[in-house]
Coordinates of C-alpha atoms in Angstrom, one line a residue:
Chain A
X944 CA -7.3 1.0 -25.1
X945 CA -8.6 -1.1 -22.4
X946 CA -9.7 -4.8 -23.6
X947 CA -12.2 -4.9 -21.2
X948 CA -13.3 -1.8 -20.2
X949 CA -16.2 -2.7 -18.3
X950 CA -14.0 -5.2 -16.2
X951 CA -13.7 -3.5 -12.4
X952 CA -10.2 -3.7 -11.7
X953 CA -10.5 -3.8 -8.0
X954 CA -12.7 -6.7 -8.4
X955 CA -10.1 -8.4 -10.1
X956 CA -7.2 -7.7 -8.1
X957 CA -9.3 -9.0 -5.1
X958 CA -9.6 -12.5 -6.8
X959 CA -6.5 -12.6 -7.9
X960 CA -4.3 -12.1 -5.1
X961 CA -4.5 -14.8 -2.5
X962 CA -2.9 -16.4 -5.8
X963 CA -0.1 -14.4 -5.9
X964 CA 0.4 -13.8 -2.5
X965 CA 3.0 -16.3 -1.7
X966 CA 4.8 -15.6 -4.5
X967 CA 4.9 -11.8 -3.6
X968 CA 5.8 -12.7 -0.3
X969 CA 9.1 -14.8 -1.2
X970 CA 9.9 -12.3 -3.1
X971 CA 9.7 -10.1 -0.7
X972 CA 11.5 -12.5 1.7
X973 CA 14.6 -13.1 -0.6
X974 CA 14.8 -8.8 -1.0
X975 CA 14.7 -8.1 3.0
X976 CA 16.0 -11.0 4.3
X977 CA 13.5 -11.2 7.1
X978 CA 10.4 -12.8 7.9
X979 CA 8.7 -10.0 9.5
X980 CA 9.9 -7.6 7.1
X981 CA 8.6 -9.6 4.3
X982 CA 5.4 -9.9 5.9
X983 CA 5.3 -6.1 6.2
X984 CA 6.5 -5.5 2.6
X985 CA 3.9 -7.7 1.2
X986 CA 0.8 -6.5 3.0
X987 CA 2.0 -2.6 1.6
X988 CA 2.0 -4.5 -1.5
X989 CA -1.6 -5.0 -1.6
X990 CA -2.5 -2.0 0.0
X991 CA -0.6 -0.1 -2.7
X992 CA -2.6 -2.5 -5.4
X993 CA -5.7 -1.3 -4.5
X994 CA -5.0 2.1 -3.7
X995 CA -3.7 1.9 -7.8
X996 CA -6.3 -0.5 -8.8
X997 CA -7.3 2.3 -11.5
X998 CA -3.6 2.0 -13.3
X999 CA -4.5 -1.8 -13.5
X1000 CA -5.8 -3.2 -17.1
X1001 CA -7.9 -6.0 -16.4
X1002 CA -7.4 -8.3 -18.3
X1003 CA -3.8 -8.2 -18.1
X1004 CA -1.3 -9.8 -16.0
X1005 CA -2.0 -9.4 -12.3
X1006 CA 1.4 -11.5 -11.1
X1007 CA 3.6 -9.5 -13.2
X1008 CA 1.9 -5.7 -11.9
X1009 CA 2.0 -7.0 -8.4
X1010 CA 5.7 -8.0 -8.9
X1011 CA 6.0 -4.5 -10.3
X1012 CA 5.1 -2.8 -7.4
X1013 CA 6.9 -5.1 -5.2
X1014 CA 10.0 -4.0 -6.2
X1015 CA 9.2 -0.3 -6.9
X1016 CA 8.2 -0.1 -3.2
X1017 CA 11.3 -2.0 -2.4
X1018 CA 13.6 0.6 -4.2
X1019 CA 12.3 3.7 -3.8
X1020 CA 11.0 3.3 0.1
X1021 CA 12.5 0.6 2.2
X1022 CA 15.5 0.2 0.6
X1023 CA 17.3 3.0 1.7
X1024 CA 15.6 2.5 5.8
X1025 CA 17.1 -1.1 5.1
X1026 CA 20.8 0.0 3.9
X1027 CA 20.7 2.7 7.0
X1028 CA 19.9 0.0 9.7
X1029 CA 22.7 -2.2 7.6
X1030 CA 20.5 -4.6 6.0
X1031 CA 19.0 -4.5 2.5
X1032 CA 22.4 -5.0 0.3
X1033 CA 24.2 -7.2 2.3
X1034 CA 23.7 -10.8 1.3
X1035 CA 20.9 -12.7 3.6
X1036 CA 21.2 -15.7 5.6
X1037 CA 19.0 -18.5 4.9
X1038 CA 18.8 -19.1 9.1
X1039 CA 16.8 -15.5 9.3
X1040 CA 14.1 -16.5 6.7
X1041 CA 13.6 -20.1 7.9
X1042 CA 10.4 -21.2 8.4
X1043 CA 10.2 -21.9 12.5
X1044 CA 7.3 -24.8 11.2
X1045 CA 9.6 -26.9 9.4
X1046 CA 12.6 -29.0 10.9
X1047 CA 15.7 -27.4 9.2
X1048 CA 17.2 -31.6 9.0
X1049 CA 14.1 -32.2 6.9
X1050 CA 15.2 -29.7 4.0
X1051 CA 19.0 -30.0 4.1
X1052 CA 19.2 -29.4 0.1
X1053 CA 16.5 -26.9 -0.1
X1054 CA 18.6 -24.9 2.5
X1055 CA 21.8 -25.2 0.8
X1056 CA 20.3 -24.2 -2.8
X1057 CA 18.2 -21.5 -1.1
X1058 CA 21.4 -20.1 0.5
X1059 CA 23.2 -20.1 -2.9
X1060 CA 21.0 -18.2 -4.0
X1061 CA 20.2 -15.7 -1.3
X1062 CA 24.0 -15.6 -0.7
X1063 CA 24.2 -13.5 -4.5
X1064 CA 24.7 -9.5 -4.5
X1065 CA 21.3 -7.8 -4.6
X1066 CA 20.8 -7.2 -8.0
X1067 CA 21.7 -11.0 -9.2
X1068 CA 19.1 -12.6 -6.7
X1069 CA 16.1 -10.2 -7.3
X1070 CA 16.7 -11.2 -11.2
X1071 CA 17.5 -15.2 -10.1
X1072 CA 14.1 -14.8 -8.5
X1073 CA 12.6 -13.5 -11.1
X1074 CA 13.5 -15.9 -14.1
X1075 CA 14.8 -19.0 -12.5
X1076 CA 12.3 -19.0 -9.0
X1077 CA 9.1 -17.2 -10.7
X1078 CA 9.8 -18.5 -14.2
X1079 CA 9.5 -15.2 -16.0
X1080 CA 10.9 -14.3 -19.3
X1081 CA 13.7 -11.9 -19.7
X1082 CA 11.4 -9.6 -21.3
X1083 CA 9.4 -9.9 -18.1
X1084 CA 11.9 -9.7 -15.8
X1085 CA 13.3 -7.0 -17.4
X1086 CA 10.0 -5.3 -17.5
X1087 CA 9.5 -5.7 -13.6
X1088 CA 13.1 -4.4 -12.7
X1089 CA 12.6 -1.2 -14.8
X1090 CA 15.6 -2.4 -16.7
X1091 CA 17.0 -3.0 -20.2
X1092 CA 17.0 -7.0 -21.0
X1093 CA 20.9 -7.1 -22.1
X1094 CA 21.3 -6.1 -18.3
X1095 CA 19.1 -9.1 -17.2
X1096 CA 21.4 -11.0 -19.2
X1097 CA 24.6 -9.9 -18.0
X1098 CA 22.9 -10.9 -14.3
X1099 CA 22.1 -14.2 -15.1
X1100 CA 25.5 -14.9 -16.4
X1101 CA 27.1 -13.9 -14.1
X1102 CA 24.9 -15.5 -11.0
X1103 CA 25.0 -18.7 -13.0
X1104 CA 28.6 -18.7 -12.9
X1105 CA 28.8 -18.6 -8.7
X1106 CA 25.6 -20.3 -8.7
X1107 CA 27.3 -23.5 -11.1
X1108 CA 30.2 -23.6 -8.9
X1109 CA 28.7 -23.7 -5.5
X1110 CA 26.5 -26.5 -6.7
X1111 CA 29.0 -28.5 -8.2
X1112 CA 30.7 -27.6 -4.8
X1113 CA 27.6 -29.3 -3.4
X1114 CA 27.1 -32.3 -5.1
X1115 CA 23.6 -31.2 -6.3
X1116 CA 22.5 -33.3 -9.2
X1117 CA 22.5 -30.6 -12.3
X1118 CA 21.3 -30.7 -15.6
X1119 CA 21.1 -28.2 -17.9
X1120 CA 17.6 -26.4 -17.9
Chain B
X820 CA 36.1 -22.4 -39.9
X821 CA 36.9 -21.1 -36.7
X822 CA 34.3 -20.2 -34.4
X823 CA 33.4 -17.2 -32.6
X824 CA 33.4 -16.4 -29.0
X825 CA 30.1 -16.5 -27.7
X826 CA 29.6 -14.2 -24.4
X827 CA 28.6 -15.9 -21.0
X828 CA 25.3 -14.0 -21.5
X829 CA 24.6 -15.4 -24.7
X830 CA 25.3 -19.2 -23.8
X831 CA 22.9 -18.4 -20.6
X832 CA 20.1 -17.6 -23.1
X833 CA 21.0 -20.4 -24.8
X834 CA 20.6 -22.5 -22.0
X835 CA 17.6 -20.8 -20.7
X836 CA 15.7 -21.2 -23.9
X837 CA 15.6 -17.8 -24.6
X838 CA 16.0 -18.2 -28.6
X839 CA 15.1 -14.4 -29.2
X840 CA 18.4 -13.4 -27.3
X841 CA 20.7 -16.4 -28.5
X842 CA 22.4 -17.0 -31.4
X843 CA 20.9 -20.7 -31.4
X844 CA 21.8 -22.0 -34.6
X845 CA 25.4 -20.8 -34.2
X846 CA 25.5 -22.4 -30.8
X847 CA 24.4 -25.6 -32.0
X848 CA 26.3 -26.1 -34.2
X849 CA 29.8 -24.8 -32.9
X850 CA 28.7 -27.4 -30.5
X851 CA 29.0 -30.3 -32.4
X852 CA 32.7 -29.1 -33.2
X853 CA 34.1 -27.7 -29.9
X854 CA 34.3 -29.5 -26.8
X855 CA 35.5 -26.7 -25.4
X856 CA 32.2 -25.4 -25.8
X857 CA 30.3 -28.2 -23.9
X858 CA 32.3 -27.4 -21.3
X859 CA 31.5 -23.5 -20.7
X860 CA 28.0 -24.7 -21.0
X861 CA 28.2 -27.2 -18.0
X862 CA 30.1 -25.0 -15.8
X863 CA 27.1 -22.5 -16.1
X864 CA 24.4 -25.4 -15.7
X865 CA 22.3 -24.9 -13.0
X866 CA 18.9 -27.4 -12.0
X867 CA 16.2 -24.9 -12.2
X868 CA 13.8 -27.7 -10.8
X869 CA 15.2 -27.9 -7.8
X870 CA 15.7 -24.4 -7.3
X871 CA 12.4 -23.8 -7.7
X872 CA 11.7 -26.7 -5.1
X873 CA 13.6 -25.7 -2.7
X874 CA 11.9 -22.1 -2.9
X875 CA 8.7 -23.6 -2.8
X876 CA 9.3 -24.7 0.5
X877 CA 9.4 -21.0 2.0
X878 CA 5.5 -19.8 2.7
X879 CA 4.2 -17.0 4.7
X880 CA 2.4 -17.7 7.9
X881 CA -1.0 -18.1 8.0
X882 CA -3.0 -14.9 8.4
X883 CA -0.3 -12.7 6.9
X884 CA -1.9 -11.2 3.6
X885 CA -4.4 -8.3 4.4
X886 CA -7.9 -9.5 4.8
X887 CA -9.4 -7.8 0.7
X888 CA -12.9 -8.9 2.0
X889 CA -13.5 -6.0 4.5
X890 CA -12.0 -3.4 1.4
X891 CA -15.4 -1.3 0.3
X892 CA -15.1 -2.3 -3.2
X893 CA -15.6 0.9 -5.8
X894 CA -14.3 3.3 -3.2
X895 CA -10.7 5.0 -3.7
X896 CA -9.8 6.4 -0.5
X897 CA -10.3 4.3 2.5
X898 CA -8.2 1.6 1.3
X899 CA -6.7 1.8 5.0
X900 CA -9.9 -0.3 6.3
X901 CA -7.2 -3.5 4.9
X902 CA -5.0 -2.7 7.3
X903 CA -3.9 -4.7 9.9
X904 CA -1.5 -3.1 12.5
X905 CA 1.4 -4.9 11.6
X906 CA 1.5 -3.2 7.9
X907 CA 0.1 0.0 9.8
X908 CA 3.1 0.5 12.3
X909 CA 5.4 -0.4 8.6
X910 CA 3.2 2.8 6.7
X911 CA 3.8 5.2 9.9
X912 CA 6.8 4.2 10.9
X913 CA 9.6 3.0 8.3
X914 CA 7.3 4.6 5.1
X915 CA 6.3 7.5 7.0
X916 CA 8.1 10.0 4.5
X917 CA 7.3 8.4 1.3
X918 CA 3.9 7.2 1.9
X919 CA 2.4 10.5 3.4
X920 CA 4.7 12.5 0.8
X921 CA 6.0 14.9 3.3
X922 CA 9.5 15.8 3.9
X923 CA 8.6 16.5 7.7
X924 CA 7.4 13.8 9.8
X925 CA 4.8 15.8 11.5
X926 CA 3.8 14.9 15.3
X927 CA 2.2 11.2 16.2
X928 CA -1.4 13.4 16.4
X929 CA -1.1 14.3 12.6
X930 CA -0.8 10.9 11.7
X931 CA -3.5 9.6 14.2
X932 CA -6.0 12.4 12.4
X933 CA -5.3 11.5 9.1
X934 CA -5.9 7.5 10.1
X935 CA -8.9 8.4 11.5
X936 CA -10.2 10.4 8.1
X937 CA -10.2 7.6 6.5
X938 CA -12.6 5.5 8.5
X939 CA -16.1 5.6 7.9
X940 CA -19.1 3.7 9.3
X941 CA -18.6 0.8 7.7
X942 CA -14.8 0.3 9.3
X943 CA -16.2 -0.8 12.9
X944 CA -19.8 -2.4 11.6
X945 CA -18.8 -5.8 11.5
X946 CA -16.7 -5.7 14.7
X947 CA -18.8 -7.0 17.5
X948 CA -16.9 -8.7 20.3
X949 CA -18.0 -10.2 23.4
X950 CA -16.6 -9.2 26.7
X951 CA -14.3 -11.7 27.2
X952 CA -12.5 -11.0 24.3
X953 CA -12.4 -7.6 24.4
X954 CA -11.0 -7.7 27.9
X955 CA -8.1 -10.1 26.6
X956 CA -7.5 -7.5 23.8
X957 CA -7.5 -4.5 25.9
X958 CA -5.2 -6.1 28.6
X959 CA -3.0 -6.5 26.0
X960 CA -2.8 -3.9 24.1
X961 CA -3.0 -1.6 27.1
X962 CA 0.6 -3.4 28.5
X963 CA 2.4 -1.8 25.2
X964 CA 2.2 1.2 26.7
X965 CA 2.5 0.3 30.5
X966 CA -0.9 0.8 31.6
X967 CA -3.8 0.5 33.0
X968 CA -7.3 0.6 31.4
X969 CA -10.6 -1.4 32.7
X970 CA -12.8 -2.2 30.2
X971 CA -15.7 -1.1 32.3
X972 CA -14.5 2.2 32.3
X973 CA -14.3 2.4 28.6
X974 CA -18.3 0.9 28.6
X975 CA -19.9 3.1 30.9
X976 CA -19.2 6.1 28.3
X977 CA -22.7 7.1 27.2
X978 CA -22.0 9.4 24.2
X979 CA -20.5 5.8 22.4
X980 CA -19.9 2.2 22.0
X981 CA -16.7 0.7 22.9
X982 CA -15.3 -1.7 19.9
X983 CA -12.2 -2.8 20.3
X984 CA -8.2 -2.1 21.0
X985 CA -5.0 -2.2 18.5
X986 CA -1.3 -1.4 19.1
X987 CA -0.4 0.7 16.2
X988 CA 3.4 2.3 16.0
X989 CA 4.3 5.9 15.3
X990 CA 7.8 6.4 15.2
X991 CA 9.1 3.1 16.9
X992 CA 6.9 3.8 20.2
X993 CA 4.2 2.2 20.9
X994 CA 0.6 3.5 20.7
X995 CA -2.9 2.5 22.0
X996 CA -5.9 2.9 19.9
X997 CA -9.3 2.3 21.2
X998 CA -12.0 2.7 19.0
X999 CA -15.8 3.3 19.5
X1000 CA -18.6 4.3 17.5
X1001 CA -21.3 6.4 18.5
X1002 CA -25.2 5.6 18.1
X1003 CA -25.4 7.3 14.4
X1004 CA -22.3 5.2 13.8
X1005 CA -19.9 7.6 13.6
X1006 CA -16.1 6.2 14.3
X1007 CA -14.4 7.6 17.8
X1008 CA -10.6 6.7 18.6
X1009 CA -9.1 7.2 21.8
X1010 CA -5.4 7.2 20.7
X1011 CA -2.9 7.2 23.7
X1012 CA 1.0 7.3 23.6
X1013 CA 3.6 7.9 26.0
X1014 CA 5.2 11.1 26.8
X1015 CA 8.2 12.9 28.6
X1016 CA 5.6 16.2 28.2
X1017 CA 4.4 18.1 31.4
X1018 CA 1.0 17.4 32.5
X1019 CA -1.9 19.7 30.6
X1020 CA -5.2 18.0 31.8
X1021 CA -7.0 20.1 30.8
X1022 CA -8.9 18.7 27.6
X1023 CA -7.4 21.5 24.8
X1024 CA -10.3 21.2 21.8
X1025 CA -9.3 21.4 18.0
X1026 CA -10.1 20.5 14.7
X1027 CA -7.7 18.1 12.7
X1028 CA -8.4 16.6 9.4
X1029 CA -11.8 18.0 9.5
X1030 CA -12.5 15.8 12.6
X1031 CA -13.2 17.0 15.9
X1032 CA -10.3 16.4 18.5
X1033 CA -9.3 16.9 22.2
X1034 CA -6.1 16.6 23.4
X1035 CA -4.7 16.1 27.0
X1036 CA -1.3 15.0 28.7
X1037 CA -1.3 13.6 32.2
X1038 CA 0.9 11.8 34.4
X1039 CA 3.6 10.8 31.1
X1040 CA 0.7 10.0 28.6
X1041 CA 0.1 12.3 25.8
X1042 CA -4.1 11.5 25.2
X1043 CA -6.2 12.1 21.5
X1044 CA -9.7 12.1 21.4
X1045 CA -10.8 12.2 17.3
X1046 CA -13.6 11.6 15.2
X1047 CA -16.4 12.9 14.0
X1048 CA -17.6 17.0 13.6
X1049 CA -19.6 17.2 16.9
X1050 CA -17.2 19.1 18.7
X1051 CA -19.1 19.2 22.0
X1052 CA -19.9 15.1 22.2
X1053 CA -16.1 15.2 22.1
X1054 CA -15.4 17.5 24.3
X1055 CA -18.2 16.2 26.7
X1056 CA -16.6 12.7 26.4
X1057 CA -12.9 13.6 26.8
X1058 CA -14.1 15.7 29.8
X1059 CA -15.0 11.9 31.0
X1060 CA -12.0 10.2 30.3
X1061 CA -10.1 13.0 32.3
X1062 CA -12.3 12.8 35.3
X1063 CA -12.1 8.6 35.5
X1064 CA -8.5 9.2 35.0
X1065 CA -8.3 7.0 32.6

């Protein structure tokens, strides 16, 4: 049963999406490994949203659906066109997603964690993103990736393992949460 | 007592303050005992903060998210009014398959007629150019496909109003839109592509999507002439475009 049911969900996707936008965006930059190809993946996004708007409860969490459909549209369309043209699984370079604005000196750091991070196998960085980037729990997460939590967990582990060694590698200051 | 081996995963909960998926307590505690412990714990440390920082730092360009305004609220179908021609040319030519759910890719005048369904009156209202710009816009869009197109000869068309020009894709190749709208306001597109096909200029006249179309190939451009259900307006104005060899 709808909370609201009055609520026009199309209304409240329209508000809420220049919110979530960026977010959707990285996402979708850290899962093609392009810029343009983000770009393209995150306008479908909201195309798809408000073709679905009907499926959305409003009410609930729009950031969390939007995600959803991120990655559904990732998996079950552009995925495979990604893998064909040799892209998609193979890890991505933080050069091809820089943004041309900034001066890459500036952000030395921020590149060499980004990287770390982008440099994980596909299935460690979308859940990285997720939890540790997007701050969602692993009942979230695991929610969004269609997939059961201890799986999420088994991820992480494993991704914090490379990801503790190449910072220590690094010299990043770490703590533990 | 000696204590037991906790997983990798469960150490990460741990860490990650996920207390519904970590044996806390037992953590805790073993901690207090097993320096051996502390030490798994550090190696899988990892500052979140900073990760998140150095994320925040990656942003789309300006411009990039579709513009929701122009989206007729209420409506189901013509959600296509959001988009721009970027995430177009992605829909026709990498989600082609999945988006139209058809296992052929039918020809580049299929997908035209099914863009064109979905516009309505309202899709061209609010676009109202001046001259200048639409002479920019058509020089530009008209060099995707290597040619030629005067914007006078697109205005002197009595049957309707010229609006504006867009590169769309279909299939990798470029393709030339030009949109018009007649007095009653119904939406006209003038879609033009490239093509290896003999010359037929002859305007052929057919009905796709419900719409009236003409179609035409001349001198290595395959034409499409769509909109609408007054079959002879199109007819009369593809007939025009043929004869100012456009």
């Amino acid at each position: 049963m709808k909370l609201w049911p009055h609520a026009d969900p199309r209304a409240e996707i329209s508000a809420g999406l220049p919110a979530v936008f960026p977010r959707i965006w990285r996402y979708a930059l850290t899962l093609t490994g392009a810029r343009d190809r983000a770009d393209d993946l995150a306008q479908t996004v909201c195309l798809r949203a408000m073709e679905k708007a009907e499926q959305f409860e409003p009410g609930s969490k729009l950031d969390r659906w939007l995600f959803r459909i991120t990655h559904n549209i990732w998996v079950n369309e552009l995925r495979k066109e990604a893998v064909r043209r040799g892209g998609g699984l193979v890890a991505v370079e933080e050069a091809e997603i820089a943004d041309p604005r900034q001066n890459p000196e500036q952000d030395q750091i921020g590149r060499e964690l980004r990287q770390s991070v982008l440099r994980l196998p596909e299935t460690q960085r979308q859940t990285v993103m997720l939890v540790y980037i997007e701050g969602y729990s692993y009942r979230d997460a695991a929610e969004i990736l269609d997939i059961p939590i201890g799986t999420v967990m088994s991820r992480l582990a494993t991704a914090r393992a490379t990801l503790g060694v190449r910072f220590r590698d690094q010299e990043v200051p770490k703590h533990a949460r | 007592m000696h204590d037991r081996e906790f997983s990798d995963a469960e150490l990460v909960a741990f860490l990650d303050g996920e207390a519904e998926f970590a044996p806390v307590a037992e953590i805790t505690a073993a901690l207090a005992r097993d320096p051996a412990l502390q030490q798994r714990l550090d190696a899988l440390a990892i500052d979140r903060a900073a990760l998140r920082r150095s994320f925040a730092m990656v942003e789309p360009e300006p411009g990039v998210m579709p513009d929701l305004a122009i989206a007729p609220v209420g409506a189901r179908a013509p959600i296509w009014h959001l988009a721009t021609a970027a995430s177009l040319a992605l829909m026709i030519g990498v989600g082609a398959g999945a988006w139209m759910a058809q296992p052929e890719p039918p020809g580049w005048a299929e997908y035209v007629a099914a863009y064109q369904a979905l516009y309505s009156e309202a899709t061209l209202a609010h676009v109202a150019p001046d001259d200048m710009t639409q002479q920019v816009e058509l020089a530009r869009v008209a060099a995707a496909i290597g040619k030629d197109i005067a914007l006078a000869q697109l205005q002197t068309v009595p049957e309707a109003h010229y609006k504006r020009a867009q590169v769309l894709s279909f299939d990798g190749r470029p393709l030339v839109q030009l949109a018009f709208t007649t007095p009653a306001g119904t939406p006209i597109a003038l879609c033009i592509i490239r093509s290896d096909s003999p010359d037929a200029p002859a305007p052929q006249m057919t009905r796709m999507e419900g719409l009236s179309a003409a179609r035409w190939l001349r001198d290595g451009y395959d034409y499409l002439l769509i909109g609408g259900t007054d079959s002879d307006m199109v007819s009369r104005m593809a007939n025009r475009f043929v004869s100012m060899n456009l």
